[in-house]
């Protein structure tokens, strides 16, 4: 099994290091051989290659079985524009790999119920999967542009979806619903946007044609944002476009108490891309205090995708044990009730507990 590791920027390298260490330990315990390759992405690649995602890195990615990505971006590169931004590198690799479905599972573990910004009774039972379209919509739509003189400029982006793009990601959502609670809530802005009207029609027709066993509902994105913080437990699978999914998944992620917990898997192409939802967090980079859980859970999603569910389950069990024992990184620590640990210590406990769970 060949894994390409793209640590990226900020806290990316710190959390990636722990994920690789953990995968190595678990693979060895299971007699599985994983070959890790590493390369640069985002700001680190701009510094070294003057390109946030060089074609050589894309080629290596396409030749791998899975890709672990930390995070990209940081203040150092904030002045750059367009294709030279670290974020453009991330968008490029998603597009090149054709990973059109981004899966972001949000479950609030009992150990963390009191870390949620919501009251415990409001958060109880929350267990949802956000399926976000990832290679289309307004992130990639043409035409786009900016013109005019300073003081009198105009700029535009285009939100565009075709029937095929909507159907393929909707299928992913319906399939997941079958394996979960059997319900899909499709989120759009069909009361205003014509692109959302097509989205709603296509999803409705696909459900009627192929997924009548799955319950489908529709929600406008503004209402969905509110429902996520009022009664998040009502959701099973949320299906939505690229921009709405970006926004809603950050809101959903923080229900669990910290963005540092939310993993993601981007699938649909030949090779999957696995990255935590949190960004590069430049304010805490290099201090050894970042939460490694989202990255470790992303590695678990990768092992599931690569048909190694035993390793995936062990990682999740390790996370559960560490949290149940009261270990917390700074983002989740509460003075007097939990034990504050750094990135390495948190990951080491998760790793040890994961290994124990294998026996
Ligand atoms: C995410 C991030 C990216 C996105 C950025 C860094 C381009 O916010 O993965 O959610 O908007 O998709
Ligand atoms: Mn985002």
CSV table of C-alpha atoms and ligand atoms in Angstrom, one decimal:
chain,number,residue,atom,x,y,z
A,1,UNK,CA,0.0,0.0,0.0
A,2,UNK,CA,1.4,3.4,-1.0
A,3,UNK,CA,0.5,6.5,0.8
A,4,UNK,CA,1.5,10.0,-0.2
A,5,UNK,CA,1.8,12.4,2.7
A,6,UNK,CA,1.4,16.1,2.1
A,7,UNK,CA,1.9,17.8,5.4
A,8,UNK,CA,1.5,21.3,4.0
A,9,UNK,CA,1.6,24.3,6.3
A,10,UNK,CA,1.1,25.5,9.9
A,11,UNK,CA,0.0,22.7,12.2
A,12,UNK,CA,-0.3,20.4,9.1
A,13,UNK,CA,3.2,18.8,9.6
A,14,UNK,CA,2.7,18.3,13.3
A,15,UNK,CA,-0.5,16.4,13.0
A,16,UNK,CA,0.5,14.5,9.8
A,17,UNK,CA,3.6,13.3,11.7
A,18,UNK,CA,1.4,11.7,14.3
A,19,UNK,CA,-0.9,10.1,11.8
A,20,UNK,CA,2.0,8.5,9.9
A,21,UNK,CA,3.5,7.3,13.2
A,22,UNK,CA,0.2,5.8,14.2
A,23,UNK,CA,-0.5,4.1,10.9
A,24,UNK,CA,3.1,2.7,10.9
A,25,UNK,CA,2.6,1.2,14.4
A,26,UNK,CA,-0.8,-0.3,13.6
A,27,UNK,CA,0.3,-1.6,10.2
A,28,UNK,CA,3.2,-3.3,11.7
A,29,UNK,CA,1.1,-4.9,14.4
A,30,UNK,CA,-1.2,-6.3,11.7
A,31,UNK,CA,1.6,-7.4,9.4
A,32,UNK,CA,0.6,-4.9,6.7
A,33,UNK,CA,3.2,-3.1,4.8
A,34,UNK,CA,2.6,0.6,4.0
A,35,UNK,CA,5.1,2.6,2.0
A,36,UNK,CA,5.0,6.4,2.9
A,37,UNK,CA,6.2,9.0,0.5
A,38,UNK,CA,6.2,12.7,1.4
A,39,UNK,CA,6.1,15.9,-0.6
A,40,UNK,CA,5.3,19.6,-0.2
A,41,UNK,CA,2.0,21.3,-0.8
A,42,UNK,CA,0.6,24.8,-0.3
A,43,UNK,CA,2.8,27.5,1.1
A,44,UNK,CA,5.7,25.1,1.7
A,45,UNK,CA,5.6,24.2,-2.0
A,46,UNK,CA,5.4,27.9,-3.0
A,47,UNK,CA,8.6,28.5,-1.0
A,48,UNK,CA,10.4,25.5,-2.5
A,49,UNK,CA,9.0,25.2,-6.1
A,50,UNK,CA,7.2,28.6,-6.6
A,51,UNK,CA,4.0,26.6,-7.1
A,52,UNK,CA,1.4,25.6,-4.5
A,53,UNK,CA,0.8,22.2,-6.2
A,54,UNK,CA,3.4,21.2,-8.8
A,55,UNK,CA,2.4,18.8,-11.5
A,56,UNK,CA,5.0,16.3,-10.1
A,57,UNK,CA,3.2,16.2,-6.8
A,58,UNK,CA,-0.1,15.6,-8.7
A,59,UNK,CA,1.5,12.7,-10.6
A,60,UNK,CA,2.8,11.1,-7.3
A,61,UNK,CA,-0.7,11.5,-5.9
A,62,UNK,CA,-2.3,9.8,-8.8
A,63,UNK,CA,0.1,6.9,-8.4
A,64,UNK,CA,-0.6,6.4,-4.7
A,65,UNK,CA,-3.4,4.4,-3.0
A,66,UNK,CA,-4.3,7.2,-0.7
A,67,UNK,CA,-3.2,10.7,0.2
A,68,UNK,CA,-3.0,12.2,3.6
A,69,UNK,CA,-3.0,16.0,3.6
A,70,UNK,CA,-2.4,18.2,6.7
A,71,UNK,CA,-3.5,21.8,5.9
A,72,UNK,CA,-2.4,24.6,3.6
A,73,UNK,CA,-2.1,28.4,4.0
A,74,UNK,CA,-0.7,31.0,6.4
A,75,UNK,CA,-0.1,34.7,6.8
A,76,UNK,CA,3.2,34.5,5.0
A,77,UNK,CA,1.4,33.8,1.7
A,78,UNK,CA,-1.7,35.9,2.3
A,79,UNK,CA,-0.5,38.7,-0.1
A,80,UNK,CA,-0.4,36.2,-3.0
A,81,UNK,CA,-3.3,36.2,-5.5
A,82,UNK,CA,-5.1,33.7,-7.7
A,83,UNK,CA,-3.3,30.5,-8.8
A,84,UNK,CA,-0.3,31.3,-6.5
A,85,UNK,CA,-2.3,31.1,-3.3
A,86,UNK,CA,-1.8,27.9,-1.2
A,87,UNK,CA,-5.6,27.3,-1.3
A,88,UNK,CA,-5.4,27.1,-5.1
A,89,UNK,CA,-3.0,24.2,-4.7
A,90,UNK,CA,-5.6,22.4,-2.7
A,91,UNK,CA,-8.4,23.1,-5.2
A,92,UNK,CA,-6.1,21.9,-8.0
A,93,UNK,CA,-5.3,18.5,-6.4
A,94,UNK,CA,-9.0,17.9,-5.6
A,95,UNK,CA,-10.0,18.7,-9.2
A,96,UNK,CA,-7.1,16.7,-10.7
A,97,UNK,CA,-8.0,13.7,-8.6
A,98,UNK,CA,-11.6,14.0,-9.5
A,99,UNK,CA,-12.7,13.6,-5.8
A,100,UNK,CA,-16.1,15.2,-6.2
A,101,UNK,CA,-17.6,14.0,-2.9
A,102,UNK,CA,-16.3,15.3,0.4
A,103,UNK,CA,-17.5,13.4,3.4
A,104,UNK,CA,-17.5,15.1,6.8
A,105,UNK,CA,-18.9,13.0,9.6
A,106,UNK,CA,-19.9,14.9,12.8
A,107,UNK,CA,-20.7,12.8,15.8
A,108,UNK,CA,-20.5,14.1,19.3
A,109,UNK,CA,-18.9,11.6,21.7
A,110,UNK,CA,-20.4,11.3,25.2
A,111,UNK,CA,-17.0,12.3,26.7
A,112,UNK,CA,-17.2,15.7,24.9
A,113,UNK,CA,-20.9,16.5,25.4
A,114,UNK,CA,-19.9,19.3,27.9
A,115,UNK,CA,-17.4,20.8,25.4
A,116,UNK,CA,-20.1,21.7,22.9
A,117,UNK,CA,-21.1,25.3,22.7
A,118,UNK,CA,-24.7,24.0,22.8
A,119,UNK,CA,-26.4,22.7,25.9
A,120,UNK,CA,-26.0,19.0,26.5
A,121,UNK,CA,-29.7,18.3,25.8
A,122,UNK,CA,-29.5,20.2,22.5
A,123,UNK,CA,-26.5,18.3,21.3
A,124,UNK,CA,-27.5,14.8,22.5
A,125,UNK,CA,-27.8,12.3,19.7
A,126,UNK,CA,-26.0,14.3,17.1
A,127,UNK,CA,-24.6,12.0,14.4
A,128,UNK,CA,-24.5,13.3,10.9
A,129,UNK,CA,-22.6,13.1,7.7
A,130,UNK,CA,-22.2,16.1,5.5
A,131,UNK,CA,-21.7,15.2,1.9
A,132,UNK,CA,-20.3,18.2,0.2
A,133,UNK,CA,-19.8,18.5,-3.6
A,134,UNK,CA,-16.1,19.3,-4.0
A,135,UNK,CA,-15.0,19.8,-7.6
A,136,UNK,CA,-17.7,22.1,-9.0
A,137,UNK,CA,-20.1,24.9,-8.1
A,138,UNK,CA,-18.9,28.4,-7.5
A,139,UNK,CA,-15.4,27.3,-6.5
A,140,UNK,CA,-14.6,26.3,-10.1
A,141,UNK,CA,-17.4,27.9,-12.2
A,142,UNK,CA,-16.5,29.8,-15.4
A,143,UNK,CA,-16.8,32.6,-16.3
A,144,UNK,CA,-15.2,34.4,-13.5
A,145,UNK,CA,-13.2,37.6,-13.4
A,146,UNK,CA,-12.4,41.0,-12.2
A,147,UNK,CA,-12.1,44.1,-14.3
A,148,UNK,CA,-12.2,47.9,-14.2
A,149,UNK,CA,-10.1,50.6,-12.6
A,150,UNK,CA,-9.5,50.9,-8.8
A,151,UNK,CA,-12.5,52.5,-7.2
A,152,UNK,CA,-14.7,51.4,-10.0
A,153,UNK,CA,-14.2,47.6,-10.3
A,154,UNK,CA,-16.5,44.7,-10.9
A,155,UNK,CA,-15.9,41.1,-10.1
A,156,UNK,CA,-17.9,37.9,-10.6
A,157,UNK,CA,-17.9,34.2,-9.8
A,158,UNK,CA,-20.3,31.7,-11.3
A,159,UNK,CA,-22.2,29.0,-9.5
A,160,UNK,CA,-22.8,26.2,-12.1
A,161,UNK,CA,-23.9,22.6,-11.8
A,162,UNK,CA,-24.8,20.1,-14.5
A,163,UNK,CA,-27.2,17.2,-14.1
A,164,UNK,CA,-24.3,14.7,-14.1
A,165,UNK,CA,-22.4,16.6,-11.4
A,166,UNK,CA,-25.5,16.7,-9.1
A,167,UNK,CA,-26.4,13.1,-9.7
A,168,UNK,CA,-23.0,11.6,-8.9
A,169,UNK,CA,-22.7,13.4,-5.6
A,170,UNK,CA,-26.3,12.8,-4.7
A,171,UNK,CA,-25.7,9.1,-5.3
A,172,UNK,CA,-22.9,9.1,-2.8
A,173,UNK,CA,-25.3,10.7,-0.2
A,174,UNK,CA,-28.1,8.2,-0.9
A,175,UNK,CA,-25.7,5.3,-0.6
A,176,UNK,CA,-24.4,6.5,2.7
A,177,UNK,CA,-27.9,7.1,4.0
A,178,UNK,CA,-28.7,3.4,3.3
A,179,UNK,CA,-25.7,2.4,5.5
A,180,UNK,CA,-26.8,4.9,8.2
A,181,UNK,CA,-30.2,6.3,9.2
A,182,UNK,CA,-31.8,6.2,5.8
A,183,UNK,CA,-32.4,9.9,5.5
A,184,UNK,CA,-31.0,12.6,3.2
A,185,UNK,CA,-31.6,16.3,3.7
A,186,UNK,CA,-30.6,18.2,0.5
A,187,UNK,CA,-29.6,21.8,1.2
A,188,UNK,CA,-29.9,24.5,-1.4
A,189,UNK,CA,-31.1,28.0,-2.1
A,190,UNK,CA,-33.8,27.1,-4.6
A,191,UNK,CA,-36.1,30.0,-3.5
A,192,UNK,CA,-33.5,32.4,-5.2
A,193,UNK,CA,-30.9,30.6,-7.3
A,194,UNK,CA,-31.7,28.9,-10.6
A,195,UNK,CA,-28.7,26.6,-10.1
A,196,UNK,CA,-30.4,25.4,-6.9
A,197,UNK,CA,-33.6,24.8,-8.7
A,198,UNK,CA,-31.8,22.4,-11.0
A,199,UNK,CA,-30.1,20.8,-8.0
A,200,UNK,CA,-33.4,20.2,-6.2
A,201,UNK,CA,-35.1,18.8,-9.4
A,202,UNK,CA,-32.2,16.4,-10.1
A,203,UNK,CA,-32.0,15.2,-6.5
A,204,UNK,CA,-35.8,14.7,-6.3
A,205,UNK,CA,-35.9,12.7,-9.6
A,206,UNK,CA,-32.9,10.5,-8.7
A,207,UNK,CA,-34.5,9.6,-5.3
A,208,UNK,CA,-37.8,8.7,-7.0
A,209,UNK,CA,-36.0,6.7,-9.6
A,210,UNK,CA,-33.4,4.8,-7.6
A,211,UNK,CA,-33.6,5.5,-3.9
A,212,UNK,CA,-37.3,5.4,-2.9
A,213,UNK,CA,-36.2,3.5,0.2
A,214,UNK,CA,-34.3,6.6,1.4
A,215,UNK,CA,-36.3,9.5,2.9
A,216,UNK,CA,-35.5,12.7,1.2
A,217,UNK,CA,-36.1,16.2,2.4
A,218,UNK,CA,-35.0,19.7,1.2
A,219,UNK,CA,-34.0,22.7,3.2
A,220,UNK,CA,-32.9,26.2,2.3
A,221,UNK,CA,-29.3,26.9,3.4
A,222,UNK,CA,-30.2,29.8,5.7
A,223,UNK,CA,-32.7,27.6,7.5
A,224,UNK,CA,-30.2,24.7,7.6
A,225,UNK,CA,-27.6,27.0,9.3
A,226,UNK,CA,-30.2,27.7,12.0
A,227,UNK,CA,-31.3,24.1,12.4
A,228,UNK,CA,-27.7,23.0,12.8
A,229,UNK,CA,-27.4,25.1,15.9
A,230,UNK,CA,-30.9,24.6,17.2
A,231,UNK,CA,-31.6,20.9,16.7
A,232,UNK,CA,-28.6,19.2,15.1
A,233,UNK,CA,-29.8,15.7,16.0
A,234,UNK,CA,-32.5,15.9,13.3
A,235,UNK,CA,-29.9,15.4,10.6
A,236,UNK,CA,-28.7,12.1,9.2
A,237,UNK,CA,-27.0,12.8,5.8
A,238,UNK,CA,-26.8,16.4,4.6
A,239,UNK,CA,-26.2,16.7,0.9
A,240,UNK,CA,-25.1,20.1,-0.5
A,241,UNK,CA,-23.0,22.0,-3.0
A,242,UNK,CA,-19.4,23.1,-2.6
A,243,UNK,CA,-19.9,26.6,-1.1
A,244,UNK,CA,-22.8,25.7,1.2
A,245,UNK,CA,-21.0,22.6,2.3
A,246,UNK,CA,-17.9,24.5,3.2
A,247,UNK,CA,-19.8,26.9,5.4
A,248,UNK,CA,-22.2,24.4,7.0
A,249,UNK,CA,-19.5,21.9,7.8
A,250,UNK,CA,-17.5,24.4,9.8
A,251,UNK,CA,-20.6,25.1,11.8
A,252,UNK,CA,-21.4,21.4,12.2
A,253,UNK,CA,-17.8,20.7,13.2
A,254,UNK,CA,-17.8,23.0,16.1
A,255,UNK,CA,-20.9,21.4,17.6
A,256,UNK,CA,-18.5,18.8,19.0
A,257,UNK,CA,-16.6,21.5,20.8
A,258,UNK,CA,-13.7,22.0,18.5
A,259,UNK,CA,-12.8,22.1,14.8
A,260,UNK,CA,-9.8,20.0,15.8
A,261,UNK,CA,-12.0,16.9,15.9
A,262,UNK,CA,-13.5,16.8,12.4
A,263,UNK,CA,-12.0,14.5,9.7
A,264,UNK,CA,-12.8,14.4,6.1
A,265,UNK,CA,-12.5,12.1,3.1
A,266,UNK,CA,-12.7,13.3,-0.5
A,267,UNK,CA,-13.7,10.4,-2.7
A,268,UNK,CA,-15.1,9.6,-6.1
A,269,UNK,CA,-11.9,9.5,-8.1
A,270,UNK,CA,-9.4,6.6,-8.4
A,271,UNK,CA,-7.5,7.8,-5.3
A,272,UNK,CA,-8.9,9.4,-2.2
A,273,UNK,CA,-7.7,12.5,-0.4
A,274,UNK,CA,-7.9,12.5,3.4
A,275,UNK,CA,-7.6,15.8,5.3
A,276,UNK,CA,-8.8,17.3,8.6
A,277,UNK,CA,-11.4,20.1,8.2
A,278,UNK,CA,-9.4,22.5,10.4
A,279,UNK,CA,-7.0,24.8,8.6
A,280,UNK,CA,-3.3,25.4,9.1
A,281,UNK,CA,-4.0,27.4,12.3
A,282,UNK,CA,-0.9,29.6,12.0
A,283,UNK,CA,-1.5,31.2,15.4
A,284,UNK,CA,-0.6,27.9,17.2
A,285,UNK,CA,1.7,26.3,14.6
A,286,UNK,CA,5.0,24.9,15.9
A,287,UNK,CA,4.0,25.0,19.5
A,288,UNK,CA,3.1,21.3,19.8
A,289,UNK,CA,-0.4,22.1,21.1
A,290,UNK,CA,-2.5,21.3,18.0
A,291,UNK,CA,-5.2,18.7,18.4
A,292,UNK,CA,-4.2,15.6,16.3
A,293,UNK,CA,-7.6,13.9,16.5
A,294,UNK,CA,-9.1,15.3,13.2
A,295,UNK,CA,-6.0,14.1,11.4
A,296,UNK,CA,-5.9,10.7,13.0
A,297,UNK,CA,-9.6,10.2,12.3
A,298,UNK,CA,-8.9,11.3,8.6
A,299,UNK,CA,-6.3,8.5,8.5
A,300,UNK,CA,-9.0,6.1,9.9
A,301,UNK,CA,-11.4,7.2,7.1
A,302,UNK,CA,-8.5,6.4,4.6
A,303,UNK,CA,-8.1,2.9,6.1
A,304,UNK,CA,-11.8,2.3,5.8
A,305,UNK,CA,-11.7,3.4,2.2
A,306,UNK,CA,-8.7,1.1,1.5
A,307,UNK,CA,-10.5,-1.8,3.0
A,308,UNK,CA,-8.6,-2.0,6.3
A,309,UNK,CA,-11.5,-1.5,8.7
A,310,UNK,CA,-9.7,-3.2,11.5
A,311,UNK,CA,-7.1,-0.4,11.5
A,312,UNK,CA,-9.8,2.3,11.1
A,313,UNK,CA,-11.7,0.9,14.1
A,314,UNK,CA,-8.6,0.7,16.2
A,315,UNK,CA,-7.8,4.3,15.6
A,316,UNK,CA,-11.3,5.3,16.6
A,317,UNK,CA,-11.2,3.2,19.7
A,318,UNK,CA,-7.9,4.9,20.6
A,319,UNK,CA,-9.4,8.3,20.3
A,320,UNK,CA,-12.4,7.3,22.4
A,321,UNK,CA,-10.2,5.9,25.1
A,322,UNK,CA,-8.0,9.0,25.3
A,323,UNK,CA,-11.0,11.2,25.5
A,324,UNK,CA,-12.7,9.0,28.1
A,325,UNK,CA,-9.5,9.2,30.2
A,326,UNK,CA,-9.9,12.9,30.2
A,327,UNK,CA,-6.9,13.8,28.0
A,328,UNK,CA,-7.5,17.0,26.1
A,329,UNK,CA,-5.4,19.3,23.9
A,330,UNK,CA,-5.7,23.0,24.6
A,331,UNK,CA,-8.7,23.6,22.3
A,332,UNK,CA,-10.8,21.3,24.5
A,333,UNK,CA,-9.2,21.5,27.9
A,334,UNK,CA,-11.2,22.6,30.9
A,335,UNK,CA,-9.3,23.6,34.0
A,336,UNK,CA,-10.1,21.3,36.9
A,337,UNK,CA,-12.0,18.7,34.9
A,338,UNK,CA,-9.6,17.4,32.2
A,339,UNK,CA,-5.9,16.8,31.7
A,340,UNK,CA,-4.1,19.1,29.3
A,341,UNK,CA,-1.7,17.5,27.0
A,342,UNK,CA,0.2,18.4,23.8
A,343,UNK,CA,-0.1,17.0,20.3
A,344,UNK,CA,2.6,14.3,20.8
A,345,UNK,CA,1.2,13.1,24.2
A,346,UNK,CA,-2.4,13.0,22.9
A,347,UNK,CA,-1.4,11.1,19.9
A,348,UNK,CA,0.9,8.7,21.8
A,349,UNK,CA,-2.1,7.8,24.1
A,350,UNK,CA,-4.4,7.3,21.2
A,351,UNK,CA,-1.8,5.1,19.5
A,352,UNK,CA,-1.2,2.9,22.5
A,353,UNK,CA,-4.9,2.5,23.1
A,354,UNK,CA,-5.4,1.7,19.4
A,355,UNK,CA,-2.7,-1.0,19.6
A,356,UNK,CA,-4.3,-2.4,22.8
A,357,UNK,CA,-7.6,-2.6,21.1
A,358,UNK,CA,-6.1,-4.8,18.4
A,359,UNK,CA,-5.3,-7.5,20.9
B,1,LIG,C1,-12.0,23.4,3.5
B,1,LIG,C2,-11.2,24.6,3.3
B,1,LIG,C3,-10.9,24.9,1.9
B,1,LIG,C4,-12.2,25.0,1.1
B,1,LIG,C5,-10.0,26.1,1.6
B,1,LIG,C6,-8.7,26.0,2.3
B,1,LIG,C7,-9.7,26.2,0.1
B,1,LIG,O1,-11.9,25.7,3.9
B,1,LIG,O2,-11.5,22.3,3.1
B,1,LIG,O3,-13.1,23.4,4.0
B,1,LIG,O4,-12.8,26.1,1.1
B,1,LIG,O5,-12.6,24.0,0.6
B,2,LIG,MN1,-13.7,25.1,4.9
